mmCIF file of C-alpha atoms and ligand atoms in Angstrom:
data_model
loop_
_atom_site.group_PDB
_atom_site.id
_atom_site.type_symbol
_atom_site.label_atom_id
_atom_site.label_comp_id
_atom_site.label_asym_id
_atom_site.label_seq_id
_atom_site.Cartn_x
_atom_site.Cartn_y
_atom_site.Cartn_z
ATOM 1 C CA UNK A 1 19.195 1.883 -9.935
ATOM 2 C CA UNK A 2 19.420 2.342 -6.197
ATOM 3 C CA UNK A 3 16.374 1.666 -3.662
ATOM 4 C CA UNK A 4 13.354 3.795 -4.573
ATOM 5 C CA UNK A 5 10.483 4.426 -2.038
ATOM 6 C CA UNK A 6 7.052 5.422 -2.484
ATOM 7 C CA UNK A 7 5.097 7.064 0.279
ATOM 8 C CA UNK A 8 2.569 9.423 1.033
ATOM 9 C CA UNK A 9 3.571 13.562 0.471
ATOM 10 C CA UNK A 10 3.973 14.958 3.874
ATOM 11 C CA UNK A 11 3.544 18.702 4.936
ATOM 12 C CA UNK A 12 7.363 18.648 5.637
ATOM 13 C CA UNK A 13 8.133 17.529 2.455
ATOM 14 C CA UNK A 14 6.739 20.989 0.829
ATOM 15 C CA UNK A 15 9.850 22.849 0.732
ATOM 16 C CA UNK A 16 11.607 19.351 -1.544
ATOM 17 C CA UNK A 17 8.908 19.164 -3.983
ATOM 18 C CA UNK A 18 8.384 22.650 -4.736
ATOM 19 C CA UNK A 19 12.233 22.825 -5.229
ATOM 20 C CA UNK A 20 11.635 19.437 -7.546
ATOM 21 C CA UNK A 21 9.369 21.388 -9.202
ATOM 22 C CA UNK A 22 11.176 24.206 -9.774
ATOM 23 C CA UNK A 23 13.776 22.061 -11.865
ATOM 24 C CA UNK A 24 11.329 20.391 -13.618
ATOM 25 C CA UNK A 25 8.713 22.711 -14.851
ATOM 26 C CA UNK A 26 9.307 25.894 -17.060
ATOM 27 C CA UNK A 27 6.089 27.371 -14.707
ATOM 28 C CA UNK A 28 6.588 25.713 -11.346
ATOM 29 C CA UNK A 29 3.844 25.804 -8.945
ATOM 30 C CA UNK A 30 4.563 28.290 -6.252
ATOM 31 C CA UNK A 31 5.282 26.628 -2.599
ATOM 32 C CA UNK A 32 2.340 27.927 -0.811
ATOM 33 C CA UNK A 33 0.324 25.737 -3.576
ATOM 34 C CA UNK A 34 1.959 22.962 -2.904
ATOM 35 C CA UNK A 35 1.516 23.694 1.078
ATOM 36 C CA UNK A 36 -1.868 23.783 0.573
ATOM 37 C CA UNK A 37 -2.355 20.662 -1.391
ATOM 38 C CA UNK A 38 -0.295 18.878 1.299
ATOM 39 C CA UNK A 39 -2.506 20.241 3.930
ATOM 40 C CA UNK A 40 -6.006 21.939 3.652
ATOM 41 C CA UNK A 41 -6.917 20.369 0.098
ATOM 42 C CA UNK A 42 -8.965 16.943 1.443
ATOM 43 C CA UNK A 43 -9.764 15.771 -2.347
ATOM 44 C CA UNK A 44 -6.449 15.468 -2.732
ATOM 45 C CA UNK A 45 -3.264 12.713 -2.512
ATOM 46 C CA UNK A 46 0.277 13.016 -3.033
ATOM 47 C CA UNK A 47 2.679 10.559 -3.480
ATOM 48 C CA UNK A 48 6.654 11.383 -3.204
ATOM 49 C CA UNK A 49 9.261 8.807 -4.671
ATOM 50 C CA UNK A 50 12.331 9.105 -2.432
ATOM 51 C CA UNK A 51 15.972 7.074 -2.521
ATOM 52 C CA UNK A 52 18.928 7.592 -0.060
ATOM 53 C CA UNK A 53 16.620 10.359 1.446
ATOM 54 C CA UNK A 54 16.297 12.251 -1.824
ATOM 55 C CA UNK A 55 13.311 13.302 -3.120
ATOM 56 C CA UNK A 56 13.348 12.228 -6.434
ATOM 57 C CA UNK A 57 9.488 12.459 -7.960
ATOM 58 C CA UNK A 58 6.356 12.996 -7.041
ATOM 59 C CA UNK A 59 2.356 12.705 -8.382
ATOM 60 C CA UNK A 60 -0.792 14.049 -7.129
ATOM 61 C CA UNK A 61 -4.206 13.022 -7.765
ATOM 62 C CA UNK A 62 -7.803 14.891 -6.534
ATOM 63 C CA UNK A 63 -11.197 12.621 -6.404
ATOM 64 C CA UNK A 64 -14.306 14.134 -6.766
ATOM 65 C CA UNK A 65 -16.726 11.295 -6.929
ATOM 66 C CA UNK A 66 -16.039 8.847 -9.329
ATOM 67 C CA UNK A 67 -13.147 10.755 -10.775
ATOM 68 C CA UNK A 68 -9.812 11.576 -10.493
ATOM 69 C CA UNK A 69 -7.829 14.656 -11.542
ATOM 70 C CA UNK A 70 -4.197 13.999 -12.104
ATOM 71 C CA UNK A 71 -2.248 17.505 -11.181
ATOM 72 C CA UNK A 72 1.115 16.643 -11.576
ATOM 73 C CA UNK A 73 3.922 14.425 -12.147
ATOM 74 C CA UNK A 74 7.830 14.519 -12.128
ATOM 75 C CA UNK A 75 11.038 12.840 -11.735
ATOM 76 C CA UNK A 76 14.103 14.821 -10.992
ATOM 77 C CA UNK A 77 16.181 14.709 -14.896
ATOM 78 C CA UNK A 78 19.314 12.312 -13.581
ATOM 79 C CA UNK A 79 16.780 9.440 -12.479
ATOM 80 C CA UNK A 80 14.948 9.755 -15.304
ATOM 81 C CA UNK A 81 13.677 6.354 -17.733
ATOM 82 C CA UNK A 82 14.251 4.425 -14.951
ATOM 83 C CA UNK A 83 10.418 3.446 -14.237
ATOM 84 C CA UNK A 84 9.799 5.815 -11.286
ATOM 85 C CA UNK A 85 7.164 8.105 -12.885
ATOM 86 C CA UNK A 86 5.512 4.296 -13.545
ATOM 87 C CA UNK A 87 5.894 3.552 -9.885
ATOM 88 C CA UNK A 88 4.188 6.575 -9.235
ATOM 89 C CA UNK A 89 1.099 6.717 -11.391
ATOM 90 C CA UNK A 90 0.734 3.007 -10.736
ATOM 91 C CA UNK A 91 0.189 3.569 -7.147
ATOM 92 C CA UNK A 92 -1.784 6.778 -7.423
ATOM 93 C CA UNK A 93 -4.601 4.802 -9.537
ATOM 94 C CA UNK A 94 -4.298 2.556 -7.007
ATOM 95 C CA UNK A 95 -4.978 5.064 -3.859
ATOM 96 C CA UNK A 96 -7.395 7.039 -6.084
ATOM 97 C CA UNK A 97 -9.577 3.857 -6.847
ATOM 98 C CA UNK A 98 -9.544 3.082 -3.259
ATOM 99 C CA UNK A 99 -11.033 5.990 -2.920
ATOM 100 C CA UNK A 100 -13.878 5.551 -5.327
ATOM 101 C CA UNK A 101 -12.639 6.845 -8.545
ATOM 102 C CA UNK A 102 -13.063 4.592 -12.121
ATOM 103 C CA UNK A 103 -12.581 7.427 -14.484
ATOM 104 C CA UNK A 104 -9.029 9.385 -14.833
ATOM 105 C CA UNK A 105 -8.280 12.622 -15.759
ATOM 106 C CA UNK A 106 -5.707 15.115 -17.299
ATOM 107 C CA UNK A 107 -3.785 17.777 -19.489
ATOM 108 C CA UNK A 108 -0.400 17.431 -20.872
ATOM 109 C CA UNK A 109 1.114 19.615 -23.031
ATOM 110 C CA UNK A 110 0.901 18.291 -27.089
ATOM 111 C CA UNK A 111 5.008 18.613 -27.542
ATOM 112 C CA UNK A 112 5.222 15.839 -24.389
ATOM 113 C CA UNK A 113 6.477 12.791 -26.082
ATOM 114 C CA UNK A 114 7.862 11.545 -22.493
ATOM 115 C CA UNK A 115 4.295 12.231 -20.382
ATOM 116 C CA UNK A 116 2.357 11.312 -23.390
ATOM 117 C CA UNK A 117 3.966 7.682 -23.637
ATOM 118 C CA UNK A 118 3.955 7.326 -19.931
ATOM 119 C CA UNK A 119 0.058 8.165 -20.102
ATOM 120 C CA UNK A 120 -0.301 6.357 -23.145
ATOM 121 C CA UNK A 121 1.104 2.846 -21.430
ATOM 122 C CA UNK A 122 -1.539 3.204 -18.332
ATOM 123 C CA UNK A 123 -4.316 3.483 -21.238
ATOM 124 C CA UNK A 124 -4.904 7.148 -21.503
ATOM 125 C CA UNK A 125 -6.431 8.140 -24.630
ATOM 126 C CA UNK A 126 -6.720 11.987 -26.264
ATOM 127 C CA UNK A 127 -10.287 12.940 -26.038
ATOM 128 C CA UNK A 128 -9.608 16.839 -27.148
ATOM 129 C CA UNK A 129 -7.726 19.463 -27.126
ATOM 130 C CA UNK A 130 -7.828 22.844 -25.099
ATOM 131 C CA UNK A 131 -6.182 25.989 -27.479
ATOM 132 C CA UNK A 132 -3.547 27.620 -25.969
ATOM 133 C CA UNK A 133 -4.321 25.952 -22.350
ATOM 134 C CA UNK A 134 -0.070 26.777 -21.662
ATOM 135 C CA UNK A 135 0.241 30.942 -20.815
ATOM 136 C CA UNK A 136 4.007 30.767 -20.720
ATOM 137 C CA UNK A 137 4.327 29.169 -24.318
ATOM 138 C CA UNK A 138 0.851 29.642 -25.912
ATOM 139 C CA UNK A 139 0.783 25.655 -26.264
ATOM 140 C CA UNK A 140 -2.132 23.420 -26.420
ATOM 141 C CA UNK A 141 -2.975 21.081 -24.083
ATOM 142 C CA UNK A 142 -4.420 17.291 -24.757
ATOM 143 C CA UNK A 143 -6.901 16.324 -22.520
ATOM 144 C CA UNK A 144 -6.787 12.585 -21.805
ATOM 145 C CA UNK A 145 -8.954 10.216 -20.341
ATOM 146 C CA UNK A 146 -8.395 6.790 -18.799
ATOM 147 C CA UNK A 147 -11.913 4.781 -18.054
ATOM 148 C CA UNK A 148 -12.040 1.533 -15.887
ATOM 149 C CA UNK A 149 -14.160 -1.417 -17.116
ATOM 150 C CA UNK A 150 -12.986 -0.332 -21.028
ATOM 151 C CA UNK A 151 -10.112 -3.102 -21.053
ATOM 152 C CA UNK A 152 -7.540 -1.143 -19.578
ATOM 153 C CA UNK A 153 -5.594 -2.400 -16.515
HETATM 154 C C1 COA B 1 7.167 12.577 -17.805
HETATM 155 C C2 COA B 1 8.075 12.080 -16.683
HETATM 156 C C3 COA B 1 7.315 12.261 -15.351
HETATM 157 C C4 COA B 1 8.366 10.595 -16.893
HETATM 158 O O1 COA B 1 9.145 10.116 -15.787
HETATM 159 P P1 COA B 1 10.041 8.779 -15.899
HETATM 160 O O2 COA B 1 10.281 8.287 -14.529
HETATM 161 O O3 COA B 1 11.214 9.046 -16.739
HETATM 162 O O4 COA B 1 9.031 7.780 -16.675
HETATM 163 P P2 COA B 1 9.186 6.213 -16.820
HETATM 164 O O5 COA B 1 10.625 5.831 -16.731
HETATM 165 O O6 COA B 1 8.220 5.550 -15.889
HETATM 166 O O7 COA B 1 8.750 5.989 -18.329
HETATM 167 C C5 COA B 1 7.377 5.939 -18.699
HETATM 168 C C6 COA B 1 7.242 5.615 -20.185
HETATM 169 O O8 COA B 1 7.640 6.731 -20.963
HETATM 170 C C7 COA B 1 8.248 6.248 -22.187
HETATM 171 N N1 COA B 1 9.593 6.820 -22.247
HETATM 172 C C8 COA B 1 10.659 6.541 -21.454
HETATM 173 N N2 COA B 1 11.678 7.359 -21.772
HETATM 174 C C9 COA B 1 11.241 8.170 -22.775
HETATM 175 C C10 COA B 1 11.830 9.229 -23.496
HETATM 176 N N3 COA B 1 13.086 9.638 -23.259
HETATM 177 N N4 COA B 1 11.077 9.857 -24.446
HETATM 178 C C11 COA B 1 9.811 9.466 -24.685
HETATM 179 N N5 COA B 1 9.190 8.467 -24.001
HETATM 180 C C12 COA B 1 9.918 7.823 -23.071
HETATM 181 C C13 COA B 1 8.207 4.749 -22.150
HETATM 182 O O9 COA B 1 7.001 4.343 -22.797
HETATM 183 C C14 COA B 1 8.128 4.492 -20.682
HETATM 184 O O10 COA B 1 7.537 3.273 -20.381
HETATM 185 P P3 COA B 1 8.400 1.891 -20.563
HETATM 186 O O11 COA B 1 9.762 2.145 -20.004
HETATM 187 O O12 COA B 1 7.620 0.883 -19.794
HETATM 188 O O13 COA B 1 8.424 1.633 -22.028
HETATM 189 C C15 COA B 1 9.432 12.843 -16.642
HETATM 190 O O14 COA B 1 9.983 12.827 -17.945
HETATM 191 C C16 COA B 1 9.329 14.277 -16.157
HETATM 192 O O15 COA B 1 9.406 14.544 -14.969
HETATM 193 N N6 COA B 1 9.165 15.236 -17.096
HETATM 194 C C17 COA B 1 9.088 16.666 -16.721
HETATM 195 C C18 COA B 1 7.795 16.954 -16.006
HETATM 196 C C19 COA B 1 6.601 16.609 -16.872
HETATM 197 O O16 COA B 1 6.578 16.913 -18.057
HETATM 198 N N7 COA B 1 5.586 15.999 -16.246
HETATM 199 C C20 COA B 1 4.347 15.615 -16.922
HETATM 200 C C21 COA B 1 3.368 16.731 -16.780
HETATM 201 S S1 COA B 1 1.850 16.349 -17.649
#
């Protein structure tokens, strides 16, 4: 795999990571979300993963207190099982816990084998389930929860 980069989401990047998105998400976010997040939203962090000037992934986090909200994460299809969803998440824990969180956050979609194992591997467990939490599919989400100080890295 070539060089991959991760750095801070930048207002300029909005226009790459909505088109990310776009590619790989059946109900993309719109831009002006992503806009927002990069700019007005002060709970919130976004990490890009970048090589040869692509744009390539990308995960965001909000913190409210001691916890963190993941919102998203995805790497573009050709790159892949190559780690960089890892590389992401690792570092977003990272910035996230710097900024005072110790308990983690999400939904994934039950059908999710990929995001599931991913989540699974940081120590994310299923706490419940939300009934038909997808509109464009009618799927359910699993909520999962990662707490620090409960053996998990
Ligand atoms: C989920 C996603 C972000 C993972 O990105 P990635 O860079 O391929 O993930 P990684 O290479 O870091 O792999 C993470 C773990 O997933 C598992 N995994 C890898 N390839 C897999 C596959 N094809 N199927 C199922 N699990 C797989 C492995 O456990 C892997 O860890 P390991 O290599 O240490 O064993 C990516 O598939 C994606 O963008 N999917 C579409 C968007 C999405 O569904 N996002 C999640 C929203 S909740």
């Amino acid at each position: 795999m070539n060089w991959v980069r991760i750095r801070r989401a930048l207002p300029e990047d909005t226009d790459a990571v909505a088109a990310l998105d776009r590619v790989c998400f059946r109900t993309p976010w719109a831009r002006n979300d992503f806009e927002k997040e990069f700019t007005e939203n002060i709970l919130a962090s976004y990490l890009i993963a970048e090589s040869g000037g692509r744009l390539i992934g990308y995960a965001g986090i909000w913190v409210v207190s001691d916890e963190g909200h993941i919102t998203n994460i995805a790497v573009h299809p050709d790159w892949r099982d190559g780690g960089i969803a890892t590389m992401l998440l690792q570092e977003l824990l990272r910035i996230a816990r710097g900024k005072g969180a110790a308990r983690f956050t999400l939904e994934v979609r039950v059908s999710n084998e990929h995001a599931l194992a991913l989540y699974g591997k940081f120590g994310f467990r299923t706490a419940g389930y939300r009934k038909a939490y997808y509109a464009d599919t009618g799927e359910d989400a699993a909520i999962m929860w990662l707490y620090d100080g409960e053996g998990n890295a």
